[in-house]
mmCIF file of C-alpha atoms in Angstrom:
data_model
loop_
_atom_site.group_PDB
_atom_site.id
_atom_site.type_symbol
_atom_site.label_atom_id
_atom_site.label_comp_id
_atom_site.label_asym_id
_atom_site.label_seq_id
_atom_site.Cartn_x
_atom_site.Cartn_y
_atom_site.Cartn_z
ATOM 1 C CA MET A 1 -38.156 -4.424 26.751
ATOM 2 C CA PRO A 2 -38.880 -7.832 25.258
ATOM 3 C CA ALA A 3 -36.169 -10.416 25.872
ATOM 4 C CA ILE A 4 -35.954 -11.331 22.216
ATOM 5 C CA GLN A 5 -35.154 -8.455 19.912
ATOM 6 C CA SER A 6 -37.029 -8.087 16.686
ATOM 7 C CA PRO A 7 -34.988 -7.827 13.460
ATOM 8 C CA ALA A 8 -35.763 -4.115 13.252
ATOM 9 C CA THR A 9 -34.114 -3.307 16.575
ATOM 10 C CA GLU A 10 -31.113 -5.448 15.700
ATOM 11 C CA GLU A 11 -30.202 -3.030 12.931
ATOM 12 C CA ILE A 12 -29.794 -0.151 15.347
ATOM 13 C CA HIS A 13 -26.150 0.432 16.177
ATOM 14 C CA PRO A 14 -25.429 -0.408 19.830
ATOM 15 C CA ASP A 15 -23.847 3.034 20.275
ATOM 16 C CA VAL A 16 -27.240 4.667 19.858
ATOM 17 C CA ALA A 17 -28.442 3.438 23.246
ATOM 18 C CA LEU A 18 -25.138 4.322 24.910
ATOM 19 C CA VAL A 19 -25.230 7.821 23.462
ATOM 20 C CA ALA A 20 -28.805 8.298 24.648
ATOM 21 C CA ARG A 21 -27.843 7.226 28.150
ATOM 22 C CA ALA A 22 -24.748 9.418 28.115
ATOM 23 C CA LYS A 23 -26.855 12.382 27.006
ATOM 24 C CA ALA A 24 -29.129 11.751 29.961
ATOM 25 C CA GLY A 25 -26.123 12.082 32.268
ATOM 26 C CA ASP A 26 -25.039 8.473 32.599
ATOM 27 C CA THR A 27 -21.260 8.727 32.935
ATOM 28 C CA ALA A 28 -20.773 4.969 32.819
ATOM 29 C CA ALA A 29 -22.367 4.885 29.376
ATOM 30 C CA PHE A 30 -20.036 7.622 28.181
ATOM 31 C CA GLU A 31 -17.088 5.773 29.673
ATOM 32 C CA GLN A 32 -18.015 2.711 27.678
ATOM 33 C CA LEU A 33 -17.947 4.786 24.490
ATOM 34 C CA VAL A 34 -14.535 6.099 25.507
ATOM 35 C CA ARG A 35 -13.274 2.519 25.999
ATOM 36 C CA GLN A 36 -14.611 1.542 22.639
ATOM 37 C CA TYR A 37 -12.972 4.303 20.643
ATOM 38 C CA GLU A 38 -9.964 5.657 22.554
ATOM 39 C CA ARG A 39 -7.481 3.468 20.663
ATOM 40 C CA GLN A 40 -8.919 4.346 17.288
ATOM 41 C CA ILE A 41 -8.943 8.064 18.050
ATOM 42 C CA PHE A 42 -5.352 7.885 19.255
ATOM 43 C CA ARG A 43 -4.249 6.069 16.090
ATOM 44 C CA VAL A 44 -6.019 8.569 13.831
ATOM 45 C CA ALA A 45 -4.439 11.506 15.660
ATOM 46 C CA GLN A 46 -1.031 9.860 15.580
ATOM 47 C CA HIS A 47 -1.330 9.154 11.866
ATOM 48 C CA ILE A 48 -2.313 12.706 11.020
ATOM 49 C CA THR A 49 0.041 14.583 13.339
ATOM 50 C CA GLN A 50 2.870 12.042 13.263
ATOM 51 C CA ASN A 51 3.589 13.024 16.836
ATOM 52 C CA ARG A 52 2.888 10.904 19.873
ATOM 53 C CA GLU A 53 2.497 13.632 22.479
ATOM 54 C CA ASP A 54 0.194 15.579 20.203
ATOM 55 C CA ALA A 55 -1.834 12.437 19.626
ATOM 56 C CA GLU A 56 -2.227 11.907 23.375
ATOM 57 C CA ASP A 57 -3.393 15.489 23.890
ATOM 58 C CA ILE A 58 -5.731 15.317 20.929
ATOM 59 C CA THR A 59 -7.308 12.094 22.137
ATOM 60 C CA GLN A 60 -8.086 13.677 25.495
ATOM 61 C CA ASP A 61 -9.332 16.912 23.964
ATOM 62 C CA ALA A 62 -11.478 15.127 21.395
ATOM 63 C CA PHE A 63 -13.325 13.108 24.024
ATOM 64 C CA LEU A 64 -13.743 16.126 26.256
ATOM 65 C CA LYS A 65 -15.156 18.070 23.335
ATOM 66 C CA ALA A 66 -17.470 15.188 22.476
ATOM 67 C CA TYR A 67 -18.622 15.078 26.083
ATOM 68 C CA GLU A 68 -19.309 18.808 26.129
ATOM 69 C CA LYS A 69 -21.132 18.779 22.795
ATOM 70 C CA LEU A 70 -22.974 15.521 23.226
ATOM 71 C CA ASP A 71 -26.349 17.227 23.077
ATOM 72 C CA GLN A 72 -25.413 18.622 19.673
ATOM 73 C CA PHE A 73 -24.867 15.150 18.275
ATOM 74 C CA GLN A 74 -27.953 14.550 16.186
ATOM 75 C CA GLY A 75 -27.466 10.915 15.358
ATOM 76 C CA ASN A 76 -27.502 11.557 11.618
ATOM 77 C CA SER A 77 -24.143 9.861 11.416
ATOM 78 C CA LYS A 78 -22.523 7.154 13.484
ATOM 79 C CA PHE A 79 -21.196 8.324 16.821
ATOM 80 C CA SER A 80 -17.747 6.997 15.878
ATOM 81 C CA THR A 81 -17.692 9.054 12.669
ATOM 82 C CA TRP A 82 -18.669 12.171 14.590
ATOM 83 C CA LEU A 83 -15.888 11.458 17.070
ATOM 84 C CA VAL A 84 -13.324 10.897 14.320
ATOM 85 C CA ARG A 85 -14.352 14.188 12.770
ATOM 86 C CA ILE A 86 -13.666 16.004 16.034
ATOM 87 C CA ALA A 87 -10.280 14.277 16.304
ATOM 88 C CA VAL A 88 -9.362 15.107 12.703
ATOM 89 C CA ASN A 89 -10.183 18.773 13.234
ATOM 90 C CA GLU A 90 -8.146 18.858 16.437
ATOM 91 C CA SER A 91 -5.267 17.147 14.640
ATOM 92 C CA LEU A 92 -5.250 19.581 11.742
ATOM 93 C CA MET A 93 -5.447 22.482 14.155
ATOM 94 C CA ARG A 94 -2.444 21.070 15.995
ATOM 95 C CA LEU A 95 -0.501 20.766 12.754
ATOM 96 C CA ARG A 96 -1.304 24.348 11.916
ATOM 97 C CA LYS A 97 -0.125 25.500 15.319
ATOM 98 C CA ARG A 98 3.069 23.532 15.016
ATOM 99 C CA LYS A 99 3.421 25.122 11.600
ATOM 100 C CA THR A 100 6.716 23.563 10.674
ATOM 101 C CA SER A 101 6.861 25.409 7.377
ATOM 102 C CA LYS A 102 3.515 25.725 5.679
ATOM 103 C CA THR A 103 -0.110 26.026 6.608
ATOM 104 C CA VAL A 104 -2.167 22.889 6.769
ATOM 105 C CA SER A 105 -5.669 22.240 5.648
ATOM 106 C CA MET A 106 -7.545 19.520 3.888
ATOM 107 C CA ASP A 107 -7.362 21.489 0.668
ATOM 108 C CA GLU A 108 -3.842 22.722 0.515
ATOM 109 C CA ASP A 109 -0.895 20.765 -0.758
ATOM 110 C CA VAL A 110 -3.015 18.234 -2.583
ATOM 111 C CA GLN A 111 -3.094 20.110 -5.876
ATOM 112 C CA THR A 112 0.077 18.559 -7.138
ATOM 113 C CA GLU A 113 -0.110 15.550 -9.424
ATOM 114 C CA GLU A 114 3.416 14.655 -8.468
ATOM 115 C CA GLY A 115 3.836 11.013 -7.604
ATOM 116 C CA SER A 116 0.400 10.022 -8.868
ATOM 117 C CA ILE A 117 1.650 8.746 -12.197
ATOM 118 C CA PRO A 118 3.175 5.292 -11.871
ATOM 119 C CA ARG A 119 6.857 5.158 -12.739
ATOM 120 C CA ASP A 120 8.027 2.001 -11.066
ATOM 121 C CA PHE A 121 6.947 -1.172 -12.797
ATOM 122 C CA ALA A 122 8.785 -3.835 -10.845
ATOM 123 C CA GLU A 123 6.875 -6.553 -9.035
ATOM 124 C CA TRP A 124 7.324 -6.809 -5.288
ATOM 125 C CA ARG A 125 9.018 -10.113 -4.767
ATOM 126 C CA PRO A 126 9.245 -11.731 -2.405
ATOM 127 C CA ASN A 127 6.403 -10.222 -0.373
ATOM 128 C CA PRO A 128 7.265 -7.277 1.886
ATOM 129 C CA GLU A 129 6.693 -9.527 4.897
ATOM 130 C CA GLN A 130 9.293 -11.946 3.578
ATOM 131 C CA GLN A 131 11.812 -9.224 2.828
ATOM 132 C CA TYR A 132 11.730 -7.454 6.177
ATOM 133 C CA ASN A 133 11.039 -8.357 9.768
ATOM 134 C CA GLN A 134 8.053 -6.807 11.506
ATOM 135 C CA ALA A 135 9.943 -3.959 13.164
ATOM 136 C CA GLU A 136 11.738 -3.006 9.948
ATOM 137 C CA LEU A 137 8.525 -3.204 7.999
ATOM 138 C CA ALA A 138 6.636 -0.992 10.455
ATOM 139 C CA ASP A 139 9.473 1.496 10.263
ATOM 140 C CA ILE A 140 9.332 1.616 6.466
ATOM 141 C CA LEU A 141 5.554 1.991 6.487
ATOM 142 C CA ARG A 142 5.690 4.814 9.037
ATOM 143 C CA LYS A 143 8.414 6.676 7.191
ATOM 144 C CA THR A 144 6.573 6.312 3.906
ATOM 145 C CA ILE A 145 3.184 7.513 5.104
ATOM 146 C CA GLN A 146 4.892 10.436 6.872
ATOM 147 C CA GLY A 147 5.990 11.707 3.479
ATOM 148 C CA LEU A 148 2.421 12.118 2.220
ATOM 149 C CA PRO A 149 0.760 15.534 2.438
ATOM 150 C CA PRO A 150 -1.705 15.618 5.393
ATOM 151 C CA GLY A 151 -4.680 15.869 3.043
ATOM 152 C CA PHE A 152 -3.764 12.526 1.484
ATOM 153 C CA ARG A 153 -2.566 10.953 4.687
ATOM 154 C CA SER A 154 -5.880 11.639 6.422
ATOM 155 C CA VAL A 155 -7.932 10.071 3.651
ATOM 156 C CA PHE A 156 -5.718 7.003 3.423
ATOM 157 C CA THR A 157 -5.682 6.555 7.196
ATOM 158 C CA LEU A 158 -9.439 6.676 7.610
ATOM 159 C CA ARG A 159 -10.254 4.637 4.548
ATOM 160 C CA ASP A 160 -7.523 2.003 4.366
ATOM 161 C CA VAL A 161 -6.131 1.833 7.884
ATOM 162 C CA GLU A 162 -9.257 2.424 9.960
ATOM 163 C CA ASN A 163 -11.641 0.895 7.424
ATOM 164 C CA LEU A 164 -14.190 3.697 7.364
ATOM 165 C CA SER A 165 -16.439 3.667 4.304
ATOM 166 C CA THR A 166 -15.959 6.289 1.605
ATOM 167 C CA GLU A 167 -19.068 8.094 2.855
ATOM 168 C CA GLU A 168 -17.922 8.039 6.478
ATOM 169 C CA THR A 169 -14.483 9.267 5.454
ATOM 170 C CA ALA A 170 -16.080 12.131 3.528
ATOM 171 C CA GLU A 171 -18.162 13.045 6.540
ATOM 172 C CA ALA A 172 -15.285 12.822 8.996
ATOM 173 C CA LEU A 173 -13.071 15.022 6.821
ATOM 174 C CA GLY A 174 -15.717 17.462 5.626
ATOM 175 C CA LEU A 175 -15.036 16.504 2.010
ATOM 176 C CA SER A 176 -17.270 15.419 -0.836
ATOM 177 C CA VAL A 177 -17.341 11.752 -1.832
ATOM 178 C CA PRO A 178 -15.648 12.470 -5.195
ATOM 179 C CA ALA A 179 -12.904 14.422 -3.389
ATOM 180 C CA VAL A 180 -12.300 11.485 -1.058
ATOM 181 C CA LYS A 181 -12.140 9.091 -4.001
ATOM 182 C CA SER A 182 -9.696 11.214 -5.928
ATOM 183 C CA ARG A 183 -7.436 11.726 -2.921
ATOM 184 C CA LEU A 184 -7.576 8.086 -1.985
ATOM 185 C CA LEU A 185 -6.449 7.028 -5.441
ATOM 186 C CA ARG A 186 -3.569 9.459 -5.407
ATOM 187 C CA ALA A 187 -2.583 8.538 -1.851
ATOM 188 C CA ARG A 188 -2.556 4.853 -2.742
ATOM 189 C CA LEU A 189 -0.512 5.460 -5.892
ATOM 190 C CA GLN A 190 1.979 7.706 -4.130
ATOM 191 C CA LEU A 191 2.473 5.205 -1.339
ATOM 192 C CA ARG A 192 2.887 2.420 -3.879
ATOM 193 C CA GLU A 193 5.538 4.391 -5.725
ATOM 194 C CA ARG A 194 7.463 5.185 -2.549
ATOM 195 C CA LEU A 195 7.201 1.661 -1.158
ATOM 196 C CA SER A 196 8.501 0.261 -4.429
ATOM 197 C CA ARG A 197 11.917 1.593 -3.528
ATOM 198 C CA TYR A 198 12.004 -0.861 -0.650
ATOM 199 C CA PHE A 199 9.969 -3.754 -1.941
ATOM 200 C CA ARG A 200 10.732 -3.958 -5.658
ATOM 201 C CA LYS A 201 12.234 -7.157 -6.889
ATOM 202 C CA LYS A 202 15.997 -6.840 -6.761
ATOM 203 C CA GLN A 203 17.814 -7.474 -9.978
ATOM 204 C CA GLU A 204 20.703 -9.878 -10.068
ATOM 205 C CA GLY A 205 23.918 -8.332 -8.841
ATOM 206 C CA GLN A 206 22.192 -5.137 -7.677
ATOM 207 C CA PRO A 207 22.720 -3.951 -4.120
ATOM 208 C CA ALA A 208 19.569 -3.954 -2.018
ATOM 209 C CA MET B 1 -9.591 0.206 -22.050
ATOM 210 C CA ASN B 2 -6.184 1.902 -22.013
ATOM 211 C CA CYS B 3 -3.693 2.452 -19.181
ATOM 212 C CA THR B 4 -5.118 5.867 -18.211
ATOM 213 C CA ASP B 5 -8.645 4.444 -18.015
ATOM 214 C CA LEU B 6 -7.413 1.633 -15.832
ATOM 215 C CA LEU B 7 -5.738 4.045 -13.463
ATOM 216 C CA SER B 8 -8.908 6.104 -13.110
ATOM 217 C CA HIS B 9 -10.877 2.986 -12.142
ATOM 218 C CA LEU B 10 -8.237 1.548 -9.860
ATOM 219 C CA SER B 11 -9.636 2.698 -6.513
ATOM 220 C CA ASP B 12 -13.168 1.656 -7.398
ATOM 221 C CA TYR B 13 -11.759 -1.687 -8.463
ATOM 222 C CA PHE B 14 -10.241 -2.325 -5.040
ATOM 223 C CA ASP B 15 -13.310 -1.013 -3.281
ATOM 224 C CA GLU B 16 -15.468 -3.367 -5.346
ATOM 225 C CA GLN B 17 -17.520 -0.558 -6.756
ATOM 226 C CA LEU B 18 -17.192 -1.562 -10.389
ATOM 227 C CA SER B 19 -19.683 -3.254 -12.670
ATOM 228 C CA ALA B 20 -18.887 -6.757 -13.887
ATOM 229 C CA ASP B 21 -18.275 -5.342 -17.372
ATOM 230 C CA LEU B 22 -15.638 -2.912 -16.159
ATOM 231 C CA ARG B 23 -13.980 -5.583 -14.052
ATOM 232 C CA ASN B 24 -13.754 -7.790 -17.117
ATOM 233 C CA GLU B 25 -12.268 -4.954 -19.123
ATOM 234 C CA ILE B 26 -9.651 -4.420 -16.446
ATOM 235 C CA GLN B 27 -8.890 -8.117 -16.421
ATOM 236 C CA ALA B 28 -8.508 -8.142 -20.187
ATOM 237 C CA HIS B 29 -6.238 -5.102 -20.115
ATOM 238 C CA THR B 30 -3.955 -6.443 -17.388
ATOM 239 C CA ASP B 31 -3.712 -9.783 -19.201
ATOM 240 C CA SER B 32 -1.927 -8.000 -22.002
ATOM 241 C CA CYS B 33 -0.298 -5.011 -20.244
ATOM 242 C CA GLN B 34 2.580 -5.919 -17.959
ATOM 243 C CA HIS B 35 2.919 -2.378 -16.491
ATOM 244 C CA CYS B 36 -0.718 -2.167 -15.463
ATOM 245 C CA ARG B 37 -0.579 -5.672 -14.045
ATOM 246 C CA VAL B 38 2.305 -4.612 -11.806
ATOM 247 C CA VAL B 39 0.608 -1.361 -10.800
ATOM 248 C CA LEU B 40 -2.555 -3.234 -9.905
ATOM 249 C CA ASN B 41 -0.711 -5.922 -7.925
ATOM 250 C CA THR B 42 1.575 -3.580 -6.041
ATOM 251 C CA THR B 43 -1.204 -1.115 -5.243
ATOM 252 C CA ARG B 44 -3.181 -4.008 -3.810
ATOM 253 C CA GLN B 45 -0.105 -4.967 -1.782
ATOM 254 C CA THR B 46 0.247 -1.361 -0.606
ATOM 255 C CA ILE B 47 -3.264 -1.398 0.817
ATOM 256 C CA GLU B 48 -2.807 -4.845 2.340
ATOM 257 C CA VAL B 49 0.526 -4.121 3.961
ATOM 258 C CA TYR B 50 -0.920 -1.042 5.700
ATOM 259 C CA LYS B 51 -4.036 -2.894 6.764
ATOM 260 C CA GLY B 52 -2.002 -5.803 8.062
ATOM 261 C CA ASN B 53 0.525 -3.918 10.181
ATOM 262 C CA GLU B 54 -0.440 -1.781 13.125
ATOM 263 C CA LEU B 55 1.967 1.153 13.019
ATOM 264 C CA TYR B 56 1.047 2.849 16.241
ATOM 265 C CA GLU B 57 0.386 0.230 18.799
ATOM 266 C CA VAL B 58 -1.434 1.451 21.855
ATOM 267 C CA SER B 59 0.113 -0.317 24.832
ATOM 268 C CA THR B 60 -2.023 -1.242 27.822
ATOM 269 C CA GLU B 61 -0.098 1.293 29.861
ATOM 270 C CA LEU B 62 -0.724 4.101 27.381
ATOM 271 C CA ARG B 63 -4.345 3.143 27.036
ATOM 272 C CA GLU B 64 -4.916 3.196 30.777
ATOM 273 C CA ARG B 65 -3.173 6.549 31.101
ATOM 274 C CA LEU B 66 -5.264 8.018 28.293
ATOM 275 C CA HIS B 67 -8.449 6.558 29.649
ATOM 276 C CA THR B 68 -7.869 7.905 33.143
ATOM 277 C CA ALA B 69 -7.013 11.353 31.818
ATOM 278 C CA ILE B 70 -10.067 11.476 29.556
ATOM 279 C CA MET B 71 -12.467 10.473 32.295
ATOM 280 C CA ALA B 72 -10.873 12.858 34.795
ATOM 281 C CA LYS B 73 -11.345 15.757 32.370
ATOM 282 C CA CYS B 74 -14.937 14.825 31.594
ATOM 283 C CA LEU B 75 -15.890 14.340 35.243
ATOM 284 C CA ALA B 76 -14.288 17.668 36.141
ATOM 285 C CA LYS B 77 -16.397 19.238 33.415
ATOM 286 C CA LYS B 78 -19.502 17.598 34.782
ATOM 287 C CA ALA B 79 -18.763 18.870 38.295
ATOM 288 C CA HIS B 80 -17.947 22.388 37.110
ATOM 289 C CA PRO B 81 -19.625 22.976 33.773
#
């Protein structure tokens, strides 16, 4: 290996080498991948399942599954996207098992247009950060995202919380790019509508 | 551009996927439409407030516990495939 990398090799994602080493049986390389992504995988699972114990189990299961199926990873996508996809599937499976009332899939419960048409037209003033302290704000944000159907919540989480690209989100969720775009718009609008209850500018003499 | 058109372009607007022409049309529409201006601003704030606040913090303790458990499971698998 030359000491100075050429521009072409610089474009290769550093995970590629780690994955190759892990495939060859290098546990330390796999452990490095685990370190890199364990927090993200936990957050994704927690966002989708809304349950901390489930998220812990899913994180462990997702990495174990990735470890077992490493030789099936073709490198067509980023390793992290592949991993997120495993975690999303585990999360949805967990939701189905928990089966609070209805079945859960990426396609169900997203048919409704409810909440996607803006109704609240008040500015948010002052900024949410100025209206609430950090703990209160986090509580509001958690409660609000919990109310979204899982099919919307997953798209919003990957795209806007975890900063995956639209294409990566589509791949991780097994959806088409147009489906991701449409769900993302509706998720954003529904969250906006719900958050407006907390953040909208209070009118004079009106209780908060 | 009317309000419905604006709504349909909203996500692409935030994701910077729109042509300069469409961006200008959106600008022109929001200059004159108070409702759409609010929807655009507060949707932007929605995205920002979620990006800016970590809702599920992973403590060092939790991370270590997870990490140890993951590696134990994988190494057990390696030893007994």
